[in-house]
Short mmCIF file of C-alpha atoms in Angstrom, two decimals:
data_model
loop_
_atom_site.label_atom_id
_atom_site.label_comp_id
_atom_site.label_asym_id
_atom_site.label_seq_id
_atom_site.Cartn_x
_atom_site.Cartn_y
_atom_site.Cartn_z
CA MET Q 3 66.24 -7.83 -45.28
CA PRO Q 4 66.77 -10.65 -47.85
CA LEU Q 5 65.44 -8.32 -50.59
CA LEU Q 6 67.97 -5.64 -49.66
CA VAL Q 7 70.81 -8.19 -49.77
CA ALA Q 8 69.64 -9.41 -53.18
CA LEU Q 9 69.50 -5.86 -54.52
CA ILE Q 10 72.99 -5.05 -53.23
CA THR Q 11 74.28 -8.31 -54.73
CA LEU Q 12 72.70 -7.46 -58.07
CA LEU Q 13 74.35 -4.04 -58.13
CA VAL Q 14 77.75 -5.47 -57.16
CA VAL Q 15 77.63 -8.41 -59.57
CA PHE Q 16 76.26 -6.33 -62.48
CA PRO Q 17 77.64 -2.82 -61.86
CA GLY Q 18 77.22 -1.68 -65.47
CA SER Q 19 73.63 -2.84 -65.88
CA PRO Q 20 71.29 -0.34 -67.55
CA SER Q 21 69.19 0.18 -64.43
CA CYS Q 22 67.25 3.10 -65.89
CA ALA Q 23 66.22 0.89 -68.83
CA MET Q 24 64.66 -1.66 -66.45
CA PHE Q 25 62.13 0.94 -65.24
CA ASP Q 26 61.56 2.86 -68.48
CA LYS Q 27 57.99 2.33 -69.67
CA THR Q 28 57.88 5.43 -71.88
CA PRO Q 29 58.34 4.92 -75.63
CA PRO Q 30 60.87 7.06 -77.44
CA ASP Q 31 59.82 9.99 -79.57
CA PRO Q 32 59.40 8.99 -83.23
CA PRO Q 33 62.29 9.73 -85.58
CA THR Q 34 62.00 13.14 -87.26
CA ASN Q 35 62.79 14.62 -90.68
CA LEU Q 36 62.34 11.38 -92.61
CA SER Q 37 63.33 12.15 -96.19
CA ARG Q 38 64.26 10.52 -99.47
CA VAL Q 39 67.85 11.23 -100.43
CA SER Q 40 68.05 9.55 -103.84
CA HIS Q 41 66.44 10.75 -107.08
CA GLY Q 42 62.84 9.78 -107.95
CA SER Q 43 64.00 7.58 -110.81
CA ASP Q 44 65.91 5.33 -108.35
CA ASN Q 45 63.82 2.22 -107.61
CA THR Q 46 66.12 1.27 -104.71
CA PRO Q 47 65.82 4.60 -102.88
CA LEU Q 48 67.93 5.83 -99.99
CA PHE Q 49 66.21 7.43 -96.97
CA ASN Q 50 67.51 9.11 -93.86
CA TRP Q 51 66.08 10.60 -90.66
CA ASP Q 52 67.14 12.38 -87.49
CA GLU Q 53 67.74 10.41 -84.34
CA ALA Q 54 64.85 9.73 -81.99
CA THR Q 55 65.22 10.79 -78.35
CA ASP Q 56 64.66 8.69 -75.26
CA ARG Q 57 65.83 8.73 -71.64
CA SER Q 58 67.23 5.18 -71.75
CA GLY Q 59 68.77 5.61 -75.21
CA ILE Q 60 67.89 4.20 -78.62
CA ARG Q 61 68.72 0.55 -79.29
CA SER Q 62 67.63 0.33 -82.93
CA TYR Q 63 65.39 1.54 -85.74
CA SER Q 64 62.97 -0.51 -87.83
CA VAL Q 65 61.74 0.28 -91.34
CA MET Q 66 58.63 -0.88 -93.20
CA VAL Q 67 58.03 -0.15 -96.89
CA ASP Q 68 54.55 -0.54 -98.40
CA TYR Q 69 53.17 -2.45 -95.39
CA ALA Q 70 55.60 -5.36 -95.81
CA ASP Q 71 57.40 -6.79 -92.76
CA TRP Q 72 59.34 -4.54 -90.41
CA VAL Q 73 63.11 -4.69 -91.01
CA GLU Q 74 65.48 -3.83 -88.16
CA VAL Q 75 68.37 -1.64 -89.36
CA GLY Q 76 70.34 -1.34 -86.12
CA ASN Q 77 71.28 2.06 -84.78
CA GLU Q 78 71.65 3.54 -88.28
CA THR Q 79 69.69 6.64 -89.32
CA ALA Q 80 69.64 5.70 -93.00
CA TYR Q 81 68.12 2.90 -95.06
CA THR Q 82 68.45 1.80 -98.68
CA GLN Q 83 65.65 -0.29 -100.18
CA ASP Q 84 67.44 -3.44 -101.35
CA THR Q 85 64.64 -4.90 -103.50
CA PRO Q 86 63.72 -2.68 -106.47
CA LEU Q 87 60.27 -1.12 -106.15
CA PRO Q 88 57.88 -0.90 -109.09
CA ASP Q 89 57.09 2.50 -110.55
CA GLY Q 90 54.29 4.25 -108.68
CA GLY Q 91 53.41 5.50 -105.22
CA HIS Q 92 54.90 3.99 -102.06
CA SER Q 93 55.14 4.62 -98.33
CA ILE Q 94 57.94 4.15 -95.81
CA PHE Q 95 57.55 3.99 -92.03
CA VAL Q 96 60.39 4.29 -89.50
CA ARG Q 97 60.15 3.65 -85.76
CA ALA Q 98 62.64 3.58 -82.90
CA THR Q 99 63.06 1.01 -80.13
CA ASP Q 100 64.71 2.12 -76.91
CA LYS Q 101 67.05 0.09 -74.72
CA ALA Q 102 64.10 -0.91 -72.52
CA GLY Q 103 62.25 -2.39 -75.53
CA ASN Q 104 59.64 0.37 -75.90
CA ARG Q 105 58.70 1.25 -79.50
CA SER Q 106 57.95 4.72 -80.78
CA GLY Q 107 55.20 5.75 -83.15
CA SER Q 108 56.20 5.81 -86.80
CA ALA Q 109 57.56 8.59 -88.95
CA THR Q 110 55.90 8.25 -92.37
CA LEU Q 111 56.81 9.42 -95.86
CA SER Q 112 54.95 8.91 -99.14
CA PHE Q 113 57.11 8.87 -102.27
CA VAL Q 114 56.98 7.99 -105.96
CA CYS Q 115 59.32 5.85 -108.03
CA ASP Q 116 59.39 6.75 -111.72
CA SER Q 117 62.12 5.03 -113.69
CA THR Q 118 60.33 5.34 -117.04
CA GLY Q 119 61.91 7.98 -119.22
CA PRO Q 120 59.81 10.55 -121.09
CA THR Q 121 58.28 9.64 -124.41
CA ILE Q 122 59.84 11.48 -127.32
CA SER Q 123 57.77 11.87 -130.45
CA ALA Q 124 59.44 11.88 -133.81
CA PHE Q 125 58.48 14.74 -136.10
CA SER Q 126 58.91 14.67 -139.84
CA SER Q 127 60.59 17.57 -141.57
CA TYR Q 128 57.21 18.33 -143.18
CA MET Q 129 55.60 18.88 -139.74
CA LEU Q 130 58.47 21.12 -138.65
CA GLU Q 131 58.24 23.21 -141.84
CA LYS Q 132 54.50 23.67 -141.43
CA LYS Q 133 55.01 24.51 -137.70
CA CYS Q 134 52.35 22.07 -136.59
#
């Protein structure tokens, strides 16, 4: 009987509590359609993804670039790399955390930064005349 009274008191005192989140042990589905929005020459690239799904709702997303620390980005479905990346290959990982604290698996995307312009060779008029 005391347990029943405590439960009723909890529901009366905290009527808006996320009760389904208290019992949710299932992680959300990973975000989908992770893609790079900005051009390959941009070393501070912009990424976006579709929302993850979960029965208790999504609390936030976290992003990791090149195996650095996870960065929480709130409930946004876009991320811009704030520190310029060096030219070359990179990876980004995005995961969702639901309102119960369960984390999804990661969506992953490999991408390349290439801010170096093409090399242009100078030709002399002699080479052009001889069609070398």
